[in-house]
Tab-separated table of C-alpha atoms in Angstrom:
chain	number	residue	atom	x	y	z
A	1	UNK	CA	61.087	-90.986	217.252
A	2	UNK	CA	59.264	-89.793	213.952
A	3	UNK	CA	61.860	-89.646	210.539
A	4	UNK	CA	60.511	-86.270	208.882
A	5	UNK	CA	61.706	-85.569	205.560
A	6	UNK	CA	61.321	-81.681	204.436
A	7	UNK	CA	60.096	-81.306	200.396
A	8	UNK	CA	60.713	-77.940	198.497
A	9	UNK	CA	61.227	-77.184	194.816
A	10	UNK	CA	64.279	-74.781	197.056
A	11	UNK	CA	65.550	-74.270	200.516
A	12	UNK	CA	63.483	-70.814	200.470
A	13	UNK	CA	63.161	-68.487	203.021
A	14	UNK	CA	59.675	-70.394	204.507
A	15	UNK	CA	61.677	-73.456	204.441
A	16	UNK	CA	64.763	-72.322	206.276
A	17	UNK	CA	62.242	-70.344	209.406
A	18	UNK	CA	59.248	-71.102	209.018
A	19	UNK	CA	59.530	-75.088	208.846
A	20	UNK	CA	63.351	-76.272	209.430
A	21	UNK	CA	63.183	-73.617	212.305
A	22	UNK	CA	60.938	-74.861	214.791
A	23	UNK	CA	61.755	-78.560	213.439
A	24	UNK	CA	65.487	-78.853	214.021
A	25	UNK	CA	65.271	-77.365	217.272
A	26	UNK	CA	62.629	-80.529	218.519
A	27	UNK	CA	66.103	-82.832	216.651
A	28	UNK	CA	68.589	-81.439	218.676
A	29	UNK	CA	66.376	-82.658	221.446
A	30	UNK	CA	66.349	-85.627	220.254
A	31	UNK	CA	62.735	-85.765	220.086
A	32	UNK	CA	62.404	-86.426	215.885
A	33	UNK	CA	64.650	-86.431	213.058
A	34	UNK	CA	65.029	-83.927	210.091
A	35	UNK	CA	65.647	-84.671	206.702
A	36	UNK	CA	65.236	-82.014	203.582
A	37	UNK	CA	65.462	-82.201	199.733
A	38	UNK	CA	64.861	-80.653	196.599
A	39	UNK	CA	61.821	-81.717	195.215
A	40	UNK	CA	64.081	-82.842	192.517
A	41	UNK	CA	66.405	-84.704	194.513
A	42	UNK	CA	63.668	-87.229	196.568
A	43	UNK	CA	64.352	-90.515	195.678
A	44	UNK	CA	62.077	-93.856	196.807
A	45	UNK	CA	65.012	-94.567	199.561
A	46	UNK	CA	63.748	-90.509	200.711
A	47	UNK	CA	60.288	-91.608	201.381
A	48	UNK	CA	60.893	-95.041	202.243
A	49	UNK	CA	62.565	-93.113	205.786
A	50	UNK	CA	60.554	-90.829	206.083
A	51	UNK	CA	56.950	-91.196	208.909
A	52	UNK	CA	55.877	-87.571	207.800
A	53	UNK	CA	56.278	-85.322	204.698
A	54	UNK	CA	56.073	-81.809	205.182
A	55	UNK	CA	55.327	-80.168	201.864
A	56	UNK	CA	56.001	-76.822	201.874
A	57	UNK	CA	54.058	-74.258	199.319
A	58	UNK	CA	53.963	-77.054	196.968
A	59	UNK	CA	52.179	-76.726	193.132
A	60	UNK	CA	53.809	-78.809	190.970
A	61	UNK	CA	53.370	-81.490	189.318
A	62	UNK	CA	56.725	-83.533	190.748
A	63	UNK	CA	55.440	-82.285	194.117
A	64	UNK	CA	52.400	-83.996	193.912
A	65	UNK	CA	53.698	-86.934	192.803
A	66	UNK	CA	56.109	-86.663	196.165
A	67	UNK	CA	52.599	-86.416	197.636
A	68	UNK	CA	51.053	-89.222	196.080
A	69	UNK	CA	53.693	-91.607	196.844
A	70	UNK	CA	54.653	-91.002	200.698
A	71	UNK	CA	50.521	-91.420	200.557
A	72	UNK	CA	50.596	-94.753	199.277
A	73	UNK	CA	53.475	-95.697	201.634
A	74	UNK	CA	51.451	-95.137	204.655
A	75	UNK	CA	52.999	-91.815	205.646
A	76	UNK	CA	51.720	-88.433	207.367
A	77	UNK	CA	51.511	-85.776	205.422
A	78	UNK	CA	51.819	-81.979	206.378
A	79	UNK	CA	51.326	-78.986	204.330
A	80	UNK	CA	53.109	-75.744	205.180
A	81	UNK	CA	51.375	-72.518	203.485
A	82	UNK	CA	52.672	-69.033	204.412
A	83	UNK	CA	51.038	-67.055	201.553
A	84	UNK	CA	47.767	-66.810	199.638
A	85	UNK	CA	49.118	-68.607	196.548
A	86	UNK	CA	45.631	-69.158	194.830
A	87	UNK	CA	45.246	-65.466	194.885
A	88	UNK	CA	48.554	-63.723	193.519
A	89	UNK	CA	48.011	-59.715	192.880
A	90	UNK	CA	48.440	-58.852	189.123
A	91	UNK	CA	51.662	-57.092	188.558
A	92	UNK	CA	53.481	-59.388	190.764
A	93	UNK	CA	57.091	-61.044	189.128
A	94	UNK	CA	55.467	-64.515	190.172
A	95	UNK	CA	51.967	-63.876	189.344
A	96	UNK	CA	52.014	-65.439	185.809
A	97	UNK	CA	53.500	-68.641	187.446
A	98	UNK	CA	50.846	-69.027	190.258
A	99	UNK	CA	48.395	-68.285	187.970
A	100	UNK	CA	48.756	-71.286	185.415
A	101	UNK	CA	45.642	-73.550	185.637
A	102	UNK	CA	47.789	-76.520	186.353
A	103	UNK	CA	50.246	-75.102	189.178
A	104	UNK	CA	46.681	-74.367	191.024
A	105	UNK	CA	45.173	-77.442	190.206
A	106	UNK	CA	47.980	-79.258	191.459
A	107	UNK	CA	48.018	-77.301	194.701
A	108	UNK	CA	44.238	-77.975	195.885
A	109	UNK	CA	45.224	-81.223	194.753
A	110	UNK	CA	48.712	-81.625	196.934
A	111	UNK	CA	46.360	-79.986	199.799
A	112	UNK	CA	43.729	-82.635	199.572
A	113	UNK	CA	45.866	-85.478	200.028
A	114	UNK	CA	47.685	-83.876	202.964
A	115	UNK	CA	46.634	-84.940	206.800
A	116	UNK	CA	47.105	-81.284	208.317
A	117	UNK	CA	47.603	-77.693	206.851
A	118	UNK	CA	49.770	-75.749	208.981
A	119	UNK	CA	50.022	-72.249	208.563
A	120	UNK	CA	51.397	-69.111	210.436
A	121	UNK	CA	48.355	-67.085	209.336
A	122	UNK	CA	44.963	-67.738	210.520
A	123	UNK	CA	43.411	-65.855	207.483
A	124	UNK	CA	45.526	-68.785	205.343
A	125	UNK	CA	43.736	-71.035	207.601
A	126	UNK	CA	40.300	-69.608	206.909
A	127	UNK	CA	40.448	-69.650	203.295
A	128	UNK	CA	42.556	-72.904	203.099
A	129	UNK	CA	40.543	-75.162	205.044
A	130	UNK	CA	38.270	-76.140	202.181
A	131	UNK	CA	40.736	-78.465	201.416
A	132	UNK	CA	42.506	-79.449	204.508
A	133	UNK	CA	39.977	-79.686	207.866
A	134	UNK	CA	42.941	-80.464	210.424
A	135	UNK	CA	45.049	-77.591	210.952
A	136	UNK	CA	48.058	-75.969	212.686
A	137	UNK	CA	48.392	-72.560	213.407
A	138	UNK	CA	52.293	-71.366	215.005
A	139	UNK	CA	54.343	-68.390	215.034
A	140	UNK	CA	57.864	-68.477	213.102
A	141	UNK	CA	60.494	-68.281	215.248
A	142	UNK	CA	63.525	-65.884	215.740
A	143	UNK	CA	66.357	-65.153	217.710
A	144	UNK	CA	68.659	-61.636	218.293
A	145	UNK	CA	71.567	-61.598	215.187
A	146	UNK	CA	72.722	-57.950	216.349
A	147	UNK	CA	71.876	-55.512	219.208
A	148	UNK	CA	70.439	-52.065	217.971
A	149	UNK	CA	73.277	-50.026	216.510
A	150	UNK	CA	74.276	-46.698	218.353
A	151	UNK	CA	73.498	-43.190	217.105
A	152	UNK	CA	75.063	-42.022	214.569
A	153	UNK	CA	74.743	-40.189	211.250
A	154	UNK	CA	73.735	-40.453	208.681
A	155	UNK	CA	71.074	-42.413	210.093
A	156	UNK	CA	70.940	-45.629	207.996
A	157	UNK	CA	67.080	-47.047	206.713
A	158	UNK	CA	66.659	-49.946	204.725
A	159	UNK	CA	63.782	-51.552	202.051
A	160	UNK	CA	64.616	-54.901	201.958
A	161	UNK	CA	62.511	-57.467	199.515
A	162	UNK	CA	61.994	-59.165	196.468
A	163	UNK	CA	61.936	-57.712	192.867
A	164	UNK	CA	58.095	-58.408	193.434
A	165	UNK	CA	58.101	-55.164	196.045
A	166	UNK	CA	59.371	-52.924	193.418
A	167	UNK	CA	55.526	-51.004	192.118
A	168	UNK	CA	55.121	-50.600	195.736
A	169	UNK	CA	58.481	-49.046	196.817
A	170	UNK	CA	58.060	-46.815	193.823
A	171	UNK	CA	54.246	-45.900	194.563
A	172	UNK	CA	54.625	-45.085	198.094
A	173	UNK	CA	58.743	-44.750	199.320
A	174	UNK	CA	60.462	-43.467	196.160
A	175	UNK	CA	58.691	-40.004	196.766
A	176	UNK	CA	59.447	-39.702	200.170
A	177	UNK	CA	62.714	-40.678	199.910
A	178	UNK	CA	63.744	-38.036	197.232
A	179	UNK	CA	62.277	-35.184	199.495
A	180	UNK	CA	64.317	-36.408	202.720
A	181	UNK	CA	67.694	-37.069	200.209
A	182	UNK	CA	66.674	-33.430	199.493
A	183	UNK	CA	65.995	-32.003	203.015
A	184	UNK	CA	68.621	-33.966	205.145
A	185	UNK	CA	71.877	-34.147	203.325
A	186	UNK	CA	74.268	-36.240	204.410
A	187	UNK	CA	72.042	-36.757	207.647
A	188	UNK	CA	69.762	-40.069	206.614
A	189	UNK	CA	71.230	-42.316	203.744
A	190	UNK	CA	68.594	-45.151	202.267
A	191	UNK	CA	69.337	-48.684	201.205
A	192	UNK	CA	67.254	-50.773	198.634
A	193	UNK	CA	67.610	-54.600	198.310
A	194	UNK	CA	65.869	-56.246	195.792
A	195	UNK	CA	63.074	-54.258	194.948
A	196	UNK	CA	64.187	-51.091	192.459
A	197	UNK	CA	62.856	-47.859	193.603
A	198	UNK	CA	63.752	-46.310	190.089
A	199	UNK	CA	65.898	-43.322	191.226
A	200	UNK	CA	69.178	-41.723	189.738
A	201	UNK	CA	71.777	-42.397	191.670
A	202	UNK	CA	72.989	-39.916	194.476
A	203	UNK	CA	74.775	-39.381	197.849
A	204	UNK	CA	72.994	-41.404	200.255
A	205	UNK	CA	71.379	-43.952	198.060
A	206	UNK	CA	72.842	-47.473	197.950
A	207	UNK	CA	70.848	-50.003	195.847
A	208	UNK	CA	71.466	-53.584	195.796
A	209	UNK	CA	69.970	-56.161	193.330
A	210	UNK	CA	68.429	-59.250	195.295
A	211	UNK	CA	70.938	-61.577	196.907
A	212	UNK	CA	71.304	-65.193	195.617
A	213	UNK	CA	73.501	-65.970	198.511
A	214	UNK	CA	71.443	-65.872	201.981
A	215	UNK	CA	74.798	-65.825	203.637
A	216	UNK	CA	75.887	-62.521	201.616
A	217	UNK	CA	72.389	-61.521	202.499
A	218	UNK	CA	73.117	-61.894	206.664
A	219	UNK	CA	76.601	-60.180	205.948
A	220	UNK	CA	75.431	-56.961	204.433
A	221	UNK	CA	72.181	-57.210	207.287
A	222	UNK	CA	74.967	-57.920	210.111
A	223	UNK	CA	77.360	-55.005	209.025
A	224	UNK	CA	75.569	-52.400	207.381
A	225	UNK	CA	74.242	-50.572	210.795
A	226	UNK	CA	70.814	-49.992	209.890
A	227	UNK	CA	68.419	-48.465	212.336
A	228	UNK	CA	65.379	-48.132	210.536
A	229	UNK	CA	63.567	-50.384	208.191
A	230	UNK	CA	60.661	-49.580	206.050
A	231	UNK	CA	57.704	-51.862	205.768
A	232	UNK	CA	55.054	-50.727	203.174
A	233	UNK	CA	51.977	-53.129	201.900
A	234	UNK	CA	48.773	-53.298	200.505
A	235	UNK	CA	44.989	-53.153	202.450
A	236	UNK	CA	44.223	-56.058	200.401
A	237	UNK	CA	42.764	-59.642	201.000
A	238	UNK	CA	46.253	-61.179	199.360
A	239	UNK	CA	48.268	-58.983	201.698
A	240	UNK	CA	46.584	-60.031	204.884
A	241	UNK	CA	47.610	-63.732	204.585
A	242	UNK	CA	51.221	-63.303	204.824
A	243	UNK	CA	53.093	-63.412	207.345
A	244	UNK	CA	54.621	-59.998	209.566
A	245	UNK	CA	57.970	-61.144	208.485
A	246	UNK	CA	59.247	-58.117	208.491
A	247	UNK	CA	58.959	-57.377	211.957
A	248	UNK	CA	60.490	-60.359	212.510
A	249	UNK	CA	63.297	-60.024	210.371
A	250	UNK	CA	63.954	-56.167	211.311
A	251	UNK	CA	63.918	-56.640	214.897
A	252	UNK	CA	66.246	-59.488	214.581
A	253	UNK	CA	68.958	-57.084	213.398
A	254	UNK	CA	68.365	-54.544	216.048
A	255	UNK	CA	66.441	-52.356	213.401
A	256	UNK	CA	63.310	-50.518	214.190
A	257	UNK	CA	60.441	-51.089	211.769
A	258	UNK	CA	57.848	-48.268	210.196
A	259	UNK	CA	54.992	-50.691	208.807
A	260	UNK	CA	51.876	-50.072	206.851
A	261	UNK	CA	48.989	-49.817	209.273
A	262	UNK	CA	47.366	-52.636	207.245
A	263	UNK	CA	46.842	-56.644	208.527
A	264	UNK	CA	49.399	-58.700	209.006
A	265	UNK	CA	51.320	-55.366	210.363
A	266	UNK	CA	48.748	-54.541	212.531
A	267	UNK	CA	48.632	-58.198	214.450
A	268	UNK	CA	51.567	-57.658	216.083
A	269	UNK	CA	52.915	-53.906	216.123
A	270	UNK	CA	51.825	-51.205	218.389
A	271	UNK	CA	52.397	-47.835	217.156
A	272	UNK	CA	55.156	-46.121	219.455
A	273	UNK	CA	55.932	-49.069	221.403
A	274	UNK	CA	57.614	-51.580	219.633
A	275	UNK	CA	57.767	-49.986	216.090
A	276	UNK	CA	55.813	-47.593	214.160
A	277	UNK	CA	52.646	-47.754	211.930
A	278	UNK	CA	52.041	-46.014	208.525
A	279	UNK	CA	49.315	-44.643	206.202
A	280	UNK	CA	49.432	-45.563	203.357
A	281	UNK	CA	50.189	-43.244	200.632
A	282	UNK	CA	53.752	-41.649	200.033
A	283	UNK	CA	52.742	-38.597	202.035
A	284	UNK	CA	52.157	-40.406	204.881
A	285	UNK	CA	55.607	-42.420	204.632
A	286	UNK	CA	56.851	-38.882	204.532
A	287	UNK	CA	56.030	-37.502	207.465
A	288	UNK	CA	56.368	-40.843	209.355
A	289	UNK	CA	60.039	-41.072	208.080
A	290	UNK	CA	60.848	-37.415	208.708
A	291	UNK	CA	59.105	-37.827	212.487
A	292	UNK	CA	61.575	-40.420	213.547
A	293	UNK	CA	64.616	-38.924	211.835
A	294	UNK	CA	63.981	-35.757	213.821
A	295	UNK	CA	63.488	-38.169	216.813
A	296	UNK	CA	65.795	-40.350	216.371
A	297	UNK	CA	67.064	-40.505	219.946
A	298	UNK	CA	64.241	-42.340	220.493
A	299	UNK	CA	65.238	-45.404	217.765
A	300	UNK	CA	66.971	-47.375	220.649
A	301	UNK	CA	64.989	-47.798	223.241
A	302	UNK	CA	61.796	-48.804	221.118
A	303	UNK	CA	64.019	-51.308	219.473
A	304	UNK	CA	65.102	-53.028	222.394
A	305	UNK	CA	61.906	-52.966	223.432
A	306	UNK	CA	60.982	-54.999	220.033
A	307	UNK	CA	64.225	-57.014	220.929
A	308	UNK	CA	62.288	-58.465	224.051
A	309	UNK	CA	59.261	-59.157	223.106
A	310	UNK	CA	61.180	-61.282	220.529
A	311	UNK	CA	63.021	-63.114	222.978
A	312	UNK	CA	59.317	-63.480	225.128
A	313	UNK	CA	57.455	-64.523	222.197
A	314	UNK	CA	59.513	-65.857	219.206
A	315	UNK	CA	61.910	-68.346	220.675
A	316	UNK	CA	63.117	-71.310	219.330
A	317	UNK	CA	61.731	-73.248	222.316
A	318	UNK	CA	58.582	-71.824	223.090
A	319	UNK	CA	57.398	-71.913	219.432
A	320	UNK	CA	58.724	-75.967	218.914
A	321	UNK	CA	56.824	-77.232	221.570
A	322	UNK	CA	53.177	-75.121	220.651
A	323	UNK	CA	54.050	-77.163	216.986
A	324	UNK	CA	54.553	-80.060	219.103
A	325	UNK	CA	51.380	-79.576	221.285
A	326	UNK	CA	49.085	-79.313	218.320
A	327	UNK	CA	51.191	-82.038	215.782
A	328	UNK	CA	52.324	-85.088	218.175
A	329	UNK	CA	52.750	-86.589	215.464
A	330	UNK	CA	56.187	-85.175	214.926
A	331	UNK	CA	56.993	-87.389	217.819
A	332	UNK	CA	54.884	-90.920	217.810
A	333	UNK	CA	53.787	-91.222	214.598
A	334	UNK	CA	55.336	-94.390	213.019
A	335	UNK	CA	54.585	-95.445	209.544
A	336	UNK	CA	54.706	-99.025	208.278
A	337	UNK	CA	57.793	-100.102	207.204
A	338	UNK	CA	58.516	-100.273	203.299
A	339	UNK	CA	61.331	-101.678	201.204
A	340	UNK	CA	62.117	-98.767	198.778
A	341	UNK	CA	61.761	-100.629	195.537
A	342	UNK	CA	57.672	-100.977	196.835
A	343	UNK	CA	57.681	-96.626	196.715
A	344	UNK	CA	56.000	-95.614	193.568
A	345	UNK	CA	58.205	-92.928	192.620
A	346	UNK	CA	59.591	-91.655	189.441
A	347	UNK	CA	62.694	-90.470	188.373
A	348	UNK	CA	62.205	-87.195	190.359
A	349	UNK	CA	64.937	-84.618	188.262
A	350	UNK	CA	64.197	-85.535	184.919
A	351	UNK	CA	60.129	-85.324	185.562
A	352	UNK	CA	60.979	-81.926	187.513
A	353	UNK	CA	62.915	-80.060	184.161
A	354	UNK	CA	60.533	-81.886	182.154
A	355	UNK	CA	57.594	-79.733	184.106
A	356	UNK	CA	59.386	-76.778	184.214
A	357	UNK	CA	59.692	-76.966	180.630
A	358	UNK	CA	56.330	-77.705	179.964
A	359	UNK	CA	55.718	-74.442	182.225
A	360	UNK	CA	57.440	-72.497	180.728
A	361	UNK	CA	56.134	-73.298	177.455
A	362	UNK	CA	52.255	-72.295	178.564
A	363	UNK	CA	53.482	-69.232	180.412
A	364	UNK	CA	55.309	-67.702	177.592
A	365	UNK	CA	54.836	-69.682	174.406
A	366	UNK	CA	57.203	-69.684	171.026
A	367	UNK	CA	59.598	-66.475	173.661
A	368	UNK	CA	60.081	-69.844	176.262
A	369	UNK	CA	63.000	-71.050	174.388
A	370	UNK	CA	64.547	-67.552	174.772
A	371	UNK	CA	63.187	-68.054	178.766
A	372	UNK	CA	64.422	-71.505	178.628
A	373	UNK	CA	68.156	-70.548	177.735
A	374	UNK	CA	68.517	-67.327	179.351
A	375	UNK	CA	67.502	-69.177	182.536
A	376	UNK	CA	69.897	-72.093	181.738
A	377	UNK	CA	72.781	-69.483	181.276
A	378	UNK	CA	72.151	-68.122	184.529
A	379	UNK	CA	72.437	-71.570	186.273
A	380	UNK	CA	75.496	-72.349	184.381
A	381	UNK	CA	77.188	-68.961	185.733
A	382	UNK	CA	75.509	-69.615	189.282
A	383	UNK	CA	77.629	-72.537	189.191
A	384	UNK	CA	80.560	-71.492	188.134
A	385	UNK	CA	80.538	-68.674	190.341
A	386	UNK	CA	80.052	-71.477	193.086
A	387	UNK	CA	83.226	-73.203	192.036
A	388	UNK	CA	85.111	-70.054	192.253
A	389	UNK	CA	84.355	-69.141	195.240
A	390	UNK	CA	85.451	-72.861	196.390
């Protein structure tokens, strides 16, 4: 049985589905064990257990330096790429981090020392493989949170994504969604997480900065009723890698989907069937919107529809053991034996804020002490917050 020790800088969202997913489900059948950590928080007695590293999205410097020892040590090493991170759009709230000469040099460097590149793209795979010949190409998988909710108004539609989203919510939703505020009131109310669609406030808008907490996330997801979800993109190279999370995620919580008729969206839905597809300008999103609210009857039964082929294609089980197939690794790979005092490791937080800092400093120059401290008050309230709540 293979000891496999999970690596991100945070428990994201790819870390959580895409990886821990599919992995935990092959430990509770006893067929490997699961370890993850905080890039910061890896210590020699971390790789020293471990028989495979799976790196996930890593560009750092401490990362590679993860990388470089579990290498040394004799172990298997897995990277786990869900988005075209050489190639971040302009305008983007991450794009000036991604961009930095070093984060990319570390990632084609992180990639080159890894044994397999697994991905749940095959356009990542394309453009990746430069790097990385052996790869892995799954689904992530999902189960149902919440059956599709019943009729009722006001019909309840939901953005939900990142602060990155918000030029795109207010290019192609924010116009529609003033028109049907305007021509259904009190008959369709909108909700906006994350991503600001810059309008005044009104009856039947809710607006919700992003959520820190993933389980305050679930909550609002869980109880809010929403039938429809909105789904807009980009026809663009970038937008193509990721991943139809959406769909995923939507479906999940018994909420239809309207999604851009643009790749990833159009690899898995069919328009009418199990979810809807959009043009892609606000007039479009318009009349797509305004077609389903005067149909909505029809919200349920294309939902459950969605529902199944979830439950067909996205289970935990079917989608551990095509990971399995292609990686048997994750079950018979055994790595030489070290002491951990032979791991050549450093002191993994204090090179990690050391980094950061250094970041910082190139991405923003003589302002990164103001960066530096706001983002240091933030943690400090994070935490106290935390203890609150205990």
């Amino acid at each position: 049985m293979s000891n496999i020790l999970v690596e991100c800088p945070q428990c994201i969202a790819s870390v959580r589905v895409g990886v821990l997913g599919p992995l935990q489900y092959l430990a509770e059948k006893a067929l490997c064990k699961v370890r993850y950590c905080d890039t910061r928080q890896i210590t020699r007695e971390d790789i020293a257990w471990s028989d495979i590293l799976v790196c996930v999205r890593g560009c750092e410097y401490p990362t590679l330096r993860v990388v470089q020892a579990a290498k040394r040590a004799g172990r298997f090493v897995v990277y786990f790429l869900d988005d075209d991170l050489l190639h971040i759009p302009t305008g983007n709230a991450s794009t000036k981090y991604y961009s930095d000469y070093k984060i990319q040099q570390n990632l084609t460097k992180i990639l080159s020392l890894c044994d397999a590149l697994w991905a749940v793209n095959p356009r990542i795979i394309k453009y990746y493989r430069r790097w990385c010949s052996r790869t892995i190409l799954t689904r992530v998988p999902a189960k149902i949170v919440k059956e599709p909710p019943k009729a009722a108004e006001p019909l309840k539609i939901i953005f939900a994504g990142s602060v990155d989203h918000s030029s795109l919510v207010q290019e192609k939703l924010s116009p529609a969604v003033t028109r049907l505020l305007s021509e259904f009131p009190g008959k369709v109310e909108f909700t906006f997480i994350g991503a600001s669609p810059k309008l005044p406030e009104q009856r039947g808008l809710q607006l919700y900065s992003y959520f820190d907490s993933y389980d305050a996330y679930q909550e609002l997801m869980i109880n809010g009723n929403y039938s429809l979800g909105l789904a807009p993109s980009y026809d663009t190279p970038f937008y193509a890698c990721k991943y139809y999370n959406k769909f995923i995620e939507y479906t999940s919580y018994g909420i239809l989907g309207i999604y851009e008729a643009v790749p990833p969206y159009t690899d898995i839905v069919r328009d009418g069937e199990n979810g809807y597809l959009c043009g892609g300008d606000s007039e479009n999103w318009y009349g797509k919107i305004k077609n389903v609210v005067l149909n909505c009857h029809e919200i349920q039964i294309k939902t459950a529809a969605a529902q199944d082929e979830l439950l067909r294609d996205f289970s935990h089980t079917k989608i551990s053991y095509e990971l399995f197939e292609q990686l048997p690794e994750l079950r018979n790979f055994c790595a030489v034996k070290v002491d951990p005092s032979e791991v050549c490791l450093p002191h993994m937080r204090w090179l990690f804020y050391q980094e950061r800092i250094q970041l910082l400093i190139r991405m923003y120059g003589v302002l990164a002490c103001f960066v530096i401290a706001v983002k240091a008050i933030r943690k400090i309230m994070k935490l106290f917050r935390r203890k609150l709540e205990k």
